[in-house]
Amino acid sequence: MSGPTRSGSRVALVCLLVAVVRVAALPLPGTEDTGTWKIWMFAASSAVTSVYGVGGDPPTRGVLQWQDLRTTVDYPPVALYELGAAGRAYRWVDPAFGDGVPLTIATKLPGLACGIGLTALLWWAVRRHSGSMAAAHWAALAYWANPSTILNGEVLGYLDPLMMLPAIGMLVLLHEGWPALAGAAFAVALLTK
């Protein structure tokens, strides 16, 4: 096996091992915010446009309820649309939207998907602009295998990866010379978190 091929195989193995760790962390309960995301997921999977309230003069703030839990929404709408999509997918598994490990996993899956997307974006951008496969591997591993990103996303269940992907995407798009698309990515990042 040649040097670059062996290096690529090692990186693939590390990525696979980190993926196993990330997937194994999905059932962990996360922070108390994970409970809030579940309530938001439940409400947004039914009627995402009414999670903030229902109008009125003065406007009536929406109070979301799931099981015996209640909360309001204080995040921008893209996060709610993403959680709503995950909630609709979860309803295929459990139409009753019961709490438990499967719901915790479903709540964290959008973050895992965005983490995978961000890893691929970092690899592609560094490879494209540096011409170095080794640099691309290191950039991808710097995010994917970073314990703090694993802790933030799959262990604790925070929604930061949902915002990080379009935010970093904006920088890549600016560097590619596509300012309009960069602006759109920036808007998605701001409207996520």
mmCIF file of the C-alpha atoms, coordinates in Angstrom:
data_MODEL
# 
_entry.id   MODEL 
# 
loop_
_atom_site.group_PDB 
_atom_site.id 
_atom_site.type_symbol 
_atom_site.label_atom_id 
_atom_site.label_alt_id 
_atom_site.label_comp_id 
_atom_site.label_asym_id 
_atom_site.label_entity_id 
_atom_site.label_seq_id 
_atom_site.pdbx_PDB_ins_code 
_atom_site.Cartn_x 
_atom_site.Cartn_y 
_atom_site.Cartn_z 
_atom_site.occupancy 
_atom_site.B_iso_or_equiv 
_atom_site.pdbx_formal_charge 
_atom_site.auth_seq_id 
_atom_site.auth_comp_id 
_atom_site.auth_asym_id 
_atom_site.auth_atom_id 
_atom_site.pdbx_PDB_model_num 
ATOM 1   C CA . MET A 1 1   ? 0.000   0.000  0.000  1.00 0.00 ? 1   MET A CA 1 
ATOM 2   C CA . SER A 1 2   ? 1.395   3.413  -0.907 1.00 0.00 ? 2   SER A CA 1 
ATOM 3   C CA . GLY A 1 3   ? 1.786   6.303  1.534  1.00 0.00 ? 3   GLY A CA 1 
ATOM 4   C CA . PRO A 1 4   ? -1.239  8.434  0.527  1.00 0.00 ? 4   PRO A CA 1 
ATOM 5   C CA . THR A 1 5   ? -3.500  5.382  0.291  1.00 0.00 ? 5   THR A CA 1 
ATOM 6   C CA . ARG A 1 6   ? -2.393  4.157  3.716  1.00 0.00 ? 6   ARG A CA 1 
ATOM 7   C CA . SER A 1 7   ? -2.938  7.655  5.143  1.00 0.00 ? 7   SER A CA 1 
ATOM 8   C CA . GLY A 1 8   ? -6.423  7.793  3.605  1.00 0.00 ? 8   GLY A CA 1 
ATOM 9   C CA . SER A 1 9   ? -7.230  4.381  5.091  1.00 0.00 ? 9   SER A CA 1 
ATOM 10  C CA . ARG A 1 10  ? -6.111  5.541  8.536  1.00 0.00 ? 10  ARG A CA 1 
ATOM 11  C CA . VAL A 1 11  ? -8.238  8.672  8.301  1.00 0.00 ? 11  VAL A CA 1 
ATOM 12  C CA . ALA A 1 12  ? -11.240 6.611  7.183  1.00 0.00 ? 12  ALA A CA 1 
ATOM 13  C CA . LEU A 1 13  ? -10.720 4.255  10.120 1.00 0.00 ? 13  LEU A CA 1 
ATOM 14  C CA . VAL A 1 14  ? -10.508 7.147  12.597 1.00 0.00 ? 14  VAL A CA 1 
ATOM 15  C CA . CYS A 1 15  ? -13.642 8.703  11.077 1.00 0.00 ? 15  CYS A CA 1 
ATOM 16  C CA . LEU A 1 16  ? -15.463 5.396  11.400 1.00 0.00 ? 16  LEU A CA 1 
ATOM 17  C CA . LEU A 1 17  ? -14.370 4.953  15.027 1.00 0.00 ? 17  LEU A CA 1 
ATOM 18  C CA . VAL A 1 18  ? -15.464 8.501  15.852 1.00 0.00 ? 18  VAL A CA 1 
ATOM 19  C CA . ALA A 1 19  ? -18.788 7.843  14.108 1.00 0.00 ? 19  ALA A CA 1 
ATOM 20  C CA . VAL A 1 20  ? -19.279 4.826  16.390 1.00 0.00 ? 20  VAL A CA 1 
ATOM 21  C CA . VAL A 1 21  ? -18.597 7.028  19.432 1.00 0.00 ? 21  VAL A CA 1 
ATOM 22  C CA . ARG A 1 22  ? -20.971 9.724  18.170 1.00 0.00 ? 22  ARG A CA 1 
ATOM 23  C CA . VAL A 1 23  ? -23.765 7.235  17.444 1.00 0.00 ? 23  VAL A CA 1 
ATOM 24  C CA . ALA A 1 24  ? -23.208 5.517  20.812 1.00 0.00 ? 24  ALA A CA 1 
ATOM 25  C CA . ALA A 1 25  ? -23.676 8.908  22.517 1.00 0.00 ? 25  ALA A CA 1 
ATOM 26  C CA . LEU A 1 26  ? -27.050 9.609  20.884 1.00 0.00 ? 26  LEU A CA 1 
ATOM 27  C CA . PRO A 1 27  ? -29.106 7.683  23.503 1.00 0.00 ? 27  PRO A CA 1 
ATOM 28  C CA . LEU A 1 28  ? -27.566 9.651  26.381 1.00 0.00 ? 28  LEU A CA 1 
ATOM 29  C CA . PRO A 1 29  ? -30.128 12.004 27.952 1.00 0.00 ? 29  PRO A CA 1 
ATOM 30  C CA . GLY A 1 30  ? -28.322 15.240 27.140 1.00 0.00 ? 30  GLY A CA 1 
ATOM 31  C CA . THR A 1 31  ? -28.878 18.451 29.071 1.00 0.00 ? 31  THR A CA 1 
ATOM 32  C CA . GLU A 1 32  ? -32.214 19.745 30.300 1.00 0.00 ? 32  GLU A CA 1 
ATOM 33  C CA . ASP A 1 33  ? -32.402 21.631 26.984 1.00 0.00 ? 33  ASP A CA 1 
ATOM 34  C CA . THR A 1 34  ? -32.937 18.289 25.252 1.00 0.00 ? 34  THR A CA 1 
ATOM 35  C CA . GLY A 1 35  ? -36.311 18.151 27.000 1.00 0.00 ? 35  GLY A CA 1 
ATOM 36  C CA . THR A 1 36  ? -37.125 21.568 25.571 1.00 0.00 ? 36  THR A CA 1 
ATOM 37  C CA . TRP A 1 37  ? -36.124 20.427 22.070 1.00 0.00 ? 37  TRP A CA 1 
ATOM 38  C CA . LYS A 1 38  ? -38.527 17.477 22.464 1.00 0.00 ? 38  LYS A CA 1 
ATOM 39  C CA . ILE A 1 39  ? -41.416 19.809 23.267 1.00 0.00 ? 39  ILE A CA 1 
ATOM 40  C CA . TRP A 1 40  ? -40.485 22.013 20.311 1.00 0.00 ? 40  TRP A CA 1 
ATOM 41  C CA . MET A 1 41  ? -40.166 18.938 18.075 1.00 0.00 ? 41  MET A CA 1 
ATOM 42  C CA . PHE A 1 42  ? -43.604 17.736 19.079 1.00 0.00 ? 42  PHE A CA 1 
ATOM 43  C CA . ALA A 1 43  ? -45.246 21.099 18.442 1.00 0.00 ? 43  ALA A CA 1 
ATOM 44  C CA . ALA A 1 44  ? -43.311 21.910 15.260 1.00 0.00 ? 44  ALA A CA 1 
ATOM 45  C CA . SER A 1 45  ? -44.035 18.493 13.774 1.00 0.00 ? 45  SER A CA 1 
ATOM 46  C CA . SER A 1 46  ? -47.745 19.306 13.988 1.00 0.00 ? 46  SER A CA 1 
ATOM 47  C CA . ALA A 1 47  ? -47.952 23.054 13.286 1.00 0.00 ? 47  ALA A CA 1 
ATOM 48  C CA . VAL A 1 48  ? -44.582 24.753 12.935 1.00 0.00 ? 48  VAL A CA 1 
ATOM 49  C CA . THR A 1 49  ? -46.111 28.124 11.992 1.00 0.00 ? 49  THR A CA 1 
ATOM 50  C CA . SER A 1 50  ? -47.957 28.434 15.307 1.00 0.00 ? 50  SER A CA 1 
ATOM 51  C CA . VAL A 1 51  ? -45.147 27.653 17.762 1.00 0.00 ? 51  VAL A CA 1 
ATOM 52  C CA . TYR A 1 52  ? -44.484 31.333 18.509 1.00 0.00 ? 52  TYR A CA 1 
ATOM 53  C CA . GLY A 1 53  ? -48.107 32.238 19.134 1.00 0.00 ? 53  GLY A CA 1 
ATOM 54  C CA . VAL A 1 54  ? -51.407 32.810 17.463 1.00 0.00 ? 54  VAL A CA 1 
ATOM 55  C CA . GLY A 1 55  ? -51.616 36.559 16.985 1.00 0.00 ? 55  GLY A CA 1 
ATOM 56  C CA . GLY A 1 56  ? -53.866 38.873 18.920 1.00 0.00 ? 56  GLY A CA 1 
ATOM 57  C CA . ASP A 1 57  ? -53.547 42.471 20.036 1.00 0.00 ? 57  ASP A CA 1 
ATOM 58  C CA . PRO A 1 58  ? -51.264 42.431 21.929 1.00 0.00 ? 58  PRO A CA 1 
ATOM 59  C CA . PRO A 1 59  ? -49.857 39.231 20.421 1.00 0.00 ? 59  PRO A CA 1 
ATOM 60  C CA . THR A 1 60  ? -50.418 36.079 22.454 1.00 0.00 ? 60  THR A CA 1 
ATOM 61  C CA . ARG A 1 61  ? -47.216 34.177 23.052 1.00 0.00 ? 61  ARG A CA 1 
ATOM 62  C CA . GLY A 1 62  ? -47.462 30.490 22.261 1.00 0.00 ? 62  GLY A CA 1 
ATOM 63  C CA . VAL A 1 63  ? -47.145 28.091 25.160 1.00 0.00 ? 63  VAL A CA 1 
ATOM 64  C CA . LEU A 1 64  ? -46.244 24.653 23.850 1.00 0.00 ? 64  LEU A CA 1 
ATOM 65  C CA . GLN A 1 65  ? -47.292 21.540 25.686 1.00 0.00 ? 65  GLN A CA 1 
ATOM 66  C CA . TRP A 1 66  ? -46.177 17.945 25.317 1.00 0.00 ? 66  TRP A CA 1 
ATOM 67  C CA . GLN A 1 67  ? -47.212 15.368 27.881 1.00 0.00 ? 67  GLN A CA 1 
ATOM 68  C CA . ASP A 1 68  ? -47.114 17.292 31.187 1.00 0.00 ? 68  ASP A CA 1 
ATOM 69  C CA . LEU A 1 69  ? -44.357 19.689 30.072 1.00 0.00 ? 69  LEU A CA 1 
ATOM 70  C CA . ARG A 1 70  ? -44.845 23.296 28.936 1.00 0.00 ? 70  ARG A CA 1 
ATOM 71  C CA . THR A 1 71  ? -42.513 25.874 27.461 1.00 0.00 ? 71  THR A CA 1 
ATOM 72  C CA . THR A 1 72  ? -42.259 28.744 25.022 1.00 0.00 ? 72  THR A CA 1 
ATOM 73  C CA . VAL A 1 73  ? -39.989 29.177 22.009 1.00 0.00 ? 73  VAL A CA 1 
ATOM 74  C CA . ASP A 1 74  ? -36.997 31.505 22.098 1.00 0.00 ? 74  ASP A CA 1 
ATOM 75  C CA . TYR A 1 75  ? -35.078 30.301 19.017 1.00 0.00 ? 75  TYR A CA 1 
ATOM 76  C CA . PRO A 1 76  ? -35.323 31.559 15.437 1.00 0.00 ? 76  PRO A CA 1 
ATOM 77  C CA . PRO A 1 77  ? -37.535 29.643 12.984 1.00 0.00 ? 77  PRO A CA 1 
ATOM 78  C CA . VAL A 1 78  ? -35.037 27.524 11.008 1.00 0.00 ? 78  VAL A CA 1 
ATOM 79  C CA . ALA A 1 79  ? -34.194 25.495 14.115 1.00 0.00 ? 79  ALA A CA 1 
ATOM 80  C CA . LEU A 1 80  ? -37.927 24.887 14.582 1.00 0.00 ? 80  LEU A CA 1 
ATOM 81  C CA . TYR A 1 81  ? -38.351 23.762 10.973 1.00 0.00 ? 81  TYR A CA 1 
ATOM 82  C CA . GLU A 1 82  ? -35.412 21.362 11.378 1.00 0.00 ? 82  GLU A CA 1 
ATOM 83  C CA . LEU A 1 83  ? -36.747 19.981 14.649 1.00 0.00 ? 83  LEU A CA 1 
ATOM 84  C CA . GLY A 1 84  ? -40.216 19.780 13.102 1.00 0.00 ? 84  GLY A CA 1 
ATOM 85  C CA . ALA A 1 85  ? -38.871 17.689 10.215 1.00 0.00 ? 85  ALA A CA 1 
ATOM 86  C CA . ALA A 1 86  ? -37.152 15.363 12.701 1.00 0.00 ? 86  ALA A CA 1 
ATOM 87  C CA . GLY A 1 87  ? -40.393 15.183 14.677 1.00 0.00 ? 87  GLY A CA 1 
ATOM 88  C CA . ARG A 1 88  ? -42.402 14.237 11.581 1.00 0.00 ? 88  ARG A CA 1 
ATOM 89  C CA . ALA A 1 89  ? -39.889 11.469 10.859 1.00 0.00 ? 89  ALA A CA 1 
ATOM 90  C CA . TYR A 1 90  ? -40.120 10.310 14.486 1.00 0.00 ? 90  TYR A CA 1 
ATOM 91  C CA . ARG A 1 91  ? -43.917 10.088 14.207 1.00 0.00 ? 91  ARG A CA 1 
ATOM 92  C CA . TRP A 1 92  ? -43.395 7.307  11.629 1.00 0.00 ? 92  TRP A CA 1 
ATOM 93  C CA . VAL A 1 93  ? -41.599 5.325  14.342 1.00 0.00 ? 93  VAL A CA 1 
ATOM 94  C CA . ASP A 1 94  ? -43.895 6.334  17.205 1.00 0.00 ? 94  ASP A CA 1 
ATOM 95  C CA . PRO A 1 95  ? -47.168 8.069  16.232 1.00 0.00 ? 95  PRO A CA 1 
ATOM 96  C CA . ALA A 1 96  ? -47.934 8.627  19.942 1.00 0.00 ? 96  ALA A CA 1 
ATOM 97  C CA . PHE A 1 97  ? -44.692 10.645 20.287 1.00 0.00 ? 97  PHE A CA 1 
ATOM 98  C CA . GLY A 1 98  ? -43.772 8.872  23.506 1.00 0.00 ? 98  GLY A CA 1 
ATOM 99  C CA . ASP A 1 99  ? -40.719 9.882  25.475 1.00 0.00 ? 99  ASP A CA 1 
ATOM 100 C CA . GLY A 1 100 ? -37.746 7.557  25.721 1.00 0.00 ? 100 GLY A CA 1 
ATOM 101 C CA . VAL A 1 101 ? -34.433 6.697  24.107 1.00 0.00 ? 101 VAL A CA 1 
ATOM 102 C CA . PRO A 1 102 ? -35.795 6.655  20.511 1.00 0.00 ? 102 PRO A CA 1 
ATOM 103 C CA . LEU A 1 103 ? -37.094 10.228 20.915 1.00 0.00 ? 103 LEU A CA 1 
ATOM 104 C CA . THR A 1 104 ? -33.795 11.359 22.445 1.00 0.00 ? 104 THR A CA 1 
ATOM 105 C CA . ILE A 1 105 ? -31.970 9.891  19.455 1.00 0.00 ? 105 ILE A CA 1 
ATOM 106 C CA . ALA A 1 106 ? -34.382 11.558 17.022 1.00 0.00 ? 106 ALA A CA 1 
ATOM 107 C CA . THR A 1 107 ? -33.847 14.888 18.801 1.00 0.00 ? 107 THR A CA 1 
ATOM 108 C CA . LYS A 1 108 ? -30.078 14.628 18.331 1.00 0.00 ? 108 LYS A CA 1 
ATOM 109 C CA . LEU A 1 109 ? -30.068 13.302 14.742 1.00 0.00 ? 109 LEU A CA 1 
ATOM 110 C CA . PRO A 1 110 ? -30.287 16.732 13.031 1.00 0.00 ? 110 PRO A CA 1 
ATOM 111 C CA . GLY A 1 111 ? -27.106 17.759 14.876 1.00 0.00 ? 111 GLY A CA 1 
ATOM 112 C CA . LEU A 1 112 ? -25.337 14.562 13.833 1.00 0.00 ? 112 LEU A CA 1 
ATOM 113 C CA . ALA A 1 113 ? -26.401 15.072 10.208 1.00 0.00 ? 113 ALA A CA 1 
ATOM 114 C CA . CYS A 1 114 ? -25.124 18.663 10.239 1.00 0.00 ? 114 CYS A CA 1 
ATOM 115 C CA . GLY A 1 115 ? -21.875 17.502 11.863 1.00 0.00 ? 115 GLY A CA 1 
ATOM 116 C CA . ILE A 1 116 ? -21.367 15.014 9.053  1.00 0.00 ? 116 ILE A CA 1 
ATOM 117 C CA . GLY A 1 117 ? -22.130 17.737 6.523  1.00 0.00 ? 117 GLY A CA 1 
ATOM 118 C CA . LEU A 1 118 ? -19.712 20.153 8.172  1.00 0.00 ? 118 LEU A CA 1 
ATOM 119 C CA . THR A 1 119 ? -16.956 17.537 8.241  1.00 0.00 ? 119 THR A CA 1 
ATOM 120 C CA . ALA A 1 120 ? -17.442 16.881 4.522  1.00 0.00 ? 120 ALA A CA 1 
ATOM 121 C CA . LEU A 1 121 ? -17.517 20.619 3.775  1.00 0.00 ? 121 LEU A CA 1 
ATOM 122 C CA . LEU A 1 122 ? -14.289 21.233 5.676  1.00 0.00 ? 122 LEU A CA 1 
ATOM 123 C CA . TRP A 1 123 ? -12.592 18.328 3.884  1.00 0.00 ? 123 TRP A CA 1 
ATOM 124 C CA . TRP A 1 124 ? -13.784 19.543 0.465  1.00 0.00 ? 124 TRP A CA 1 
ATOM 125 C CA . ALA A 1 125 ? -12.904 23.215 1.010  1.00 0.00 ? 125 ALA A CA 1 
ATOM 126 C CA . VAL A 1 126 ? -9.413  22.545 2.349  1.00 0.00 ? 126 VAL A CA 1 
ATOM 127 C CA . ARG A 1 127 ? -8.716  19.986 -0.397 1.00 0.00 ? 127 ARG A CA 1 
ATOM 128 C CA . ARG A 1 128 ? -9.948  22.363 -3.096 1.00 0.00 ? 128 ARG A CA 1 
ATOM 129 C CA . HIS A 1 129 ? -8.016  25.389 -1.905 1.00 0.00 ? 129 HIS A CA 1 
ATOM 130 C CA . SER A 1 130 ? -4.828  23.823 -0.602 1.00 0.00 ? 130 SER A CA 1 
ATOM 131 C CA . GLY A 1 131 ? -4.453  20.991 -3.071 1.00 0.00 ? 131 GLY A CA 1 
ATOM 132 C CA . SER A 1 132 ? -3.314  18.874 -0.151 1.00 0.00 ? 132 SER A CA 1 
ATOM 133 C CA . MET A 1 133 ? -5.112  15.686 0.753  1.00 0.00 ? 133 MET A CA 1 
ATOM 134 C CA . ALA A 1 134 ? -3.205  15.574 4.060  1.00 0.00 ? 134 ALA A CA 1 
ATOM 135 C CA . ALA A 1 135 ? -4.381  19.085 4.973  1.00 0.00 ? 135 ALA A CA 1 
ATOM 136 C CA . ALA A 1 136 ? -7.954  18.135 4.050  1.00 0.00 ? 136 ALA A CA 1 
ATOM 137 C CA . HIS A 1 137 ? -7.773  15.059 6.268  1.00 0.00 ? 137 HIS A CA 1 
ATOM 138 C CA . TRP A 1 138 ? -6.455  17.082 9.192  1.00 0.00 ? 138 TRP A CA 1 
ATOM 139 C CA . ALA A 1 139 ? -9.126  19.766 8.784  1.00 0.00 ? 139 ALA A CA 1 
ATOM 140 C CA . ALA A 1 140 ? -11.905 17.182 8.704  1.00 0.00 ? 140 ALA A CA 1 
ATOM 141 C CA . LEU A 1 141 ? -10.510 15.303 11.696 1.00 0.00 ? 141 LEU A CA 1 
ATOM 142 C CA . ALA A 1 142 ? -10.002 18.550 13.629 1.00 0.00 ? 142 ALA A CA 1 
ATOM 143 C CA . TYR A 1 143 ? -13.782 18.924 13.672 1.00 0.00 ? 143 TYR A CA 1 
ATOM 144 C CA . TRP A 1 144 ? -15.056 15.335 13.507 1.00 0.00 ? 144 TRP A CA 1 
ATOM 145 C CA . ALA A 1 145 ? -12.737 13.835 16.145 1.00 0.00 ? 145 ALA A CA 1 
ATOM 146 C CA . ASN A 1 146 ? -12.701 16.889 18.418 1.00 0.00 ? 146 ASN A CA 1 
ATOM 147 C CA . PRO A 1 147 ? -14.015 15.825 21.835 1.00 0.00 ? 147 PRO A CA 1 
ATOM 148 C CA . SER A 1 148 ? -15.662 19.214 22.379 1.00 0.00 ? 148 SER A CA 1 
ATOM 149 C CA . THR A 1 149 ? -17.797 18.869 19.233 1.00 0.00 ? 149 THR A CA 1 
ATOM 150 C CA . ILE A 1 150 ? -18.812 15.346 20.251 1.00 0.00 ? 150 ILE A CA 1 
ATOM 151 C CA . LEU A 1 151 ? -19.681 16.547 23.754 1.00 0.00 ? 151 LEU A CA 1 
ATOM 152 C CA . ASN A 1 152 ? -21.614 19.548 22.435 1.00 0.00 ? 152 ASN A CA 1 
ATOM 153 C CA . GLY A 1 153 ? -23.632 17.667 19.843 1.00 0.00 ? 153 GLY A CA 1 
ATOM 154 C CA . GLU A 1 154 ? -24.211 13.989 20.421 1.00 0.00 ? 154 GLU A CA 1 
ATOM 155 C CA . VAL A 1 155 ? -23.577 13.839 24.176 1.00 0.00 ? 155 VAL A CA 1 
ATOM 156 C CA . LEU A 1 156 ? -25.268 17.006 25.447 1.00 0.00 ? 156 LEU A CA 1 
ATOM 157 C CA . GLY A 1 157 ? -27.684 17.438 22.542 1.00 0.00 ? 157 GLY A CA 1 
ATOM 158 C CA . TYR A 1 158 ? -27.126 21.120 21.789 1.00 0.00 ? 158 TYR A CA 1 
ATOM 159 C CA . LEU A 1 159 ? -28.270 22.518 18.436 1.00 0.00 ? 159 LEU A CA 1 
ATOM 160 C CA . ASP A 1 160 ? -25.003 24.305 17.602 1.00 0.00 ? 160 ASP A CA 1 
ATOM 161 C CA . PRO A 1 161 ? -24.120 22.046 14.627 1.00 0.00 ? 161 PRO A CA 1 
ATOM 162 C CA . LEU A 1 162 ? -27.354 23.163 12.939 1.00 0.00 ? 162 LEU A CA 1 
ATOM 163 C CA . MET A 1 163 ? -26.025 26.720 12.934 1.00 0.00 ? 163 MET A CA 1 
ATOM 164 C CA . MET A 1 164 ? -22.351 25.902 12.363 1.00 0.00 ? 164 MET A CA 1 
ATOM 165 C CA . LEU A 1 165 ? -22.889 24.204 8.990  1.00 0.00 ? 165 LEU A CA 1 
ATOM 166 C CA . PRO A 1 166 ? -24.454 27.212 7.246  1.00 0.00 ? 166 PRO A CA 1 
ATOM 167 C CA . ALA A 1 167 ? -22.109 29.633 9.075  1.00 0.00 ? 167 ALA A CA 1 
ATOM 168 C CA . ILE A 1 168 ? -18.986 27.840 7.850  1.00 0.00 ? 168 ILE A CA 1 
ATOM 169 C CA . GLY A 1 169 ? -20.708 27.318 4.504  1.00 0.00 ? 169 GLY A CA 1 
ATOM 170 C CA . MET A 1 170 ? -21.032 31.103 4.250  1.00 0.00 ? 170 MET A CA 1 
ATOM 171 C CA . LEU A 1 171 ? -17.274 31.520 4.618  1.00 0.00 ? 171 LEU A CA 1 
ATOM 172 C CA . VAL A 1 172 ? -16.601 28.859 1.984  1.00 0.00 ? 172 VAL A CA 1 
ATOM 173 C CA . LEU A 1 173 ? -19.114 30.435 -0.407 1.00 0.00 ? 173 LEU A CA 1 
ATOM 174 C CA . LEU A 1 174 ? -17.512 33.862 0.080  1.00 0.00 ? 174 LEU A CA 1 
ATOM 175 C CA . HIS A 1 175 ? -14.118 32.378 -0.695 1.00 0.00 ? 175 HIS A CA 1 
ATOM 176 C CA . GLU A 1 176 ? -15.583 30.705 -3.804 1.00 0.00 ? 176 GLU A CA 1 
ATOM 177 C CA . GLY A 1 177 ? -16.801 34.110 -5.006 1.00 0.00 ? 177 GLY A CA 1 
ATOM 178 C CA . TRP A 1 178 ? -20.526 33.536 -4.538 1.00 0.00 ? 178 TRP A CA 1 
ATOM 179 C CA . PRO A 1 179 ? -21.620 36.432 -2.305 1.00 0.00 ? 179 PRO A CA 1 
ATOM 180 C CA . ALA A 1 180 ? -25.371 35.975 -2.852 1.00 0.00 ? 180 ALA A CA 1 
ATOM 181 C CA . LEU A 1 181 ? -25.255 32.335 -1.788 1.00 0.00 ? 181 LEU A CA 1 
ATOM 182 C CA . ALA A 1 182 ? -22.964 33.309 1.090  1.00 0.00 ? 182 ALA A CA 1 
ATOM 183 C CA . GLY A 1 183 ? -25.568 35.833 2.193  1.00 0.00 ? 183 GLY A CA 1 
ATOM 184 C CA . ALA A 1 184 ? -28.270 33.177 2.034  1.00 0.00 ? 184 ALA A CA 1 
ATOM 185 C CA . ALA A 1 185 ? -26.133 30.798 4.115  1.00 0.00 ? 185 ALA A CA 1 
ATOM 186 C CA . PHE A 1 186 ? -25.501 33.611 6.616  1.00 0.00 ? 186 PHE A CA 1 
ATOM 187 C CA . ALA A 1 187 ? -29.253 34.231 6.859  1.00 0.00 ? 187 ALA A CA 1 
ATOM 188 C CA . VAL A 1 188 ? -29.899 30.522 7.485  1.00 0.00 ? 188 VAL A CA 1 
ATOM 189 C CA . ALA A 1 189 ? -27.241 30.513 10.221 1.00 0.00 ? 189 ALA A CA 1 
ATOM 190 C CA . LEU A 1 190 ? -28.763 33.592 11.884 1.00 0.00 ? 190 LEU A CA 1 
ATOM 191 C CA . LEU A 1 191 ? -32.266 32.175 11.592 1.00 0.00 ? 191 LEU A CA 1 
ATOM 192 C CA . THR A 1 192 ? -31.129 28.924 13.203 1.00 0.00 ? 192 THR A CA 1 
ATOM 193 C CA . LYS A 1 193 ? -29.516 30.103 16.403 1.00 0.00 ? 193 LYS A CA 1 
# 
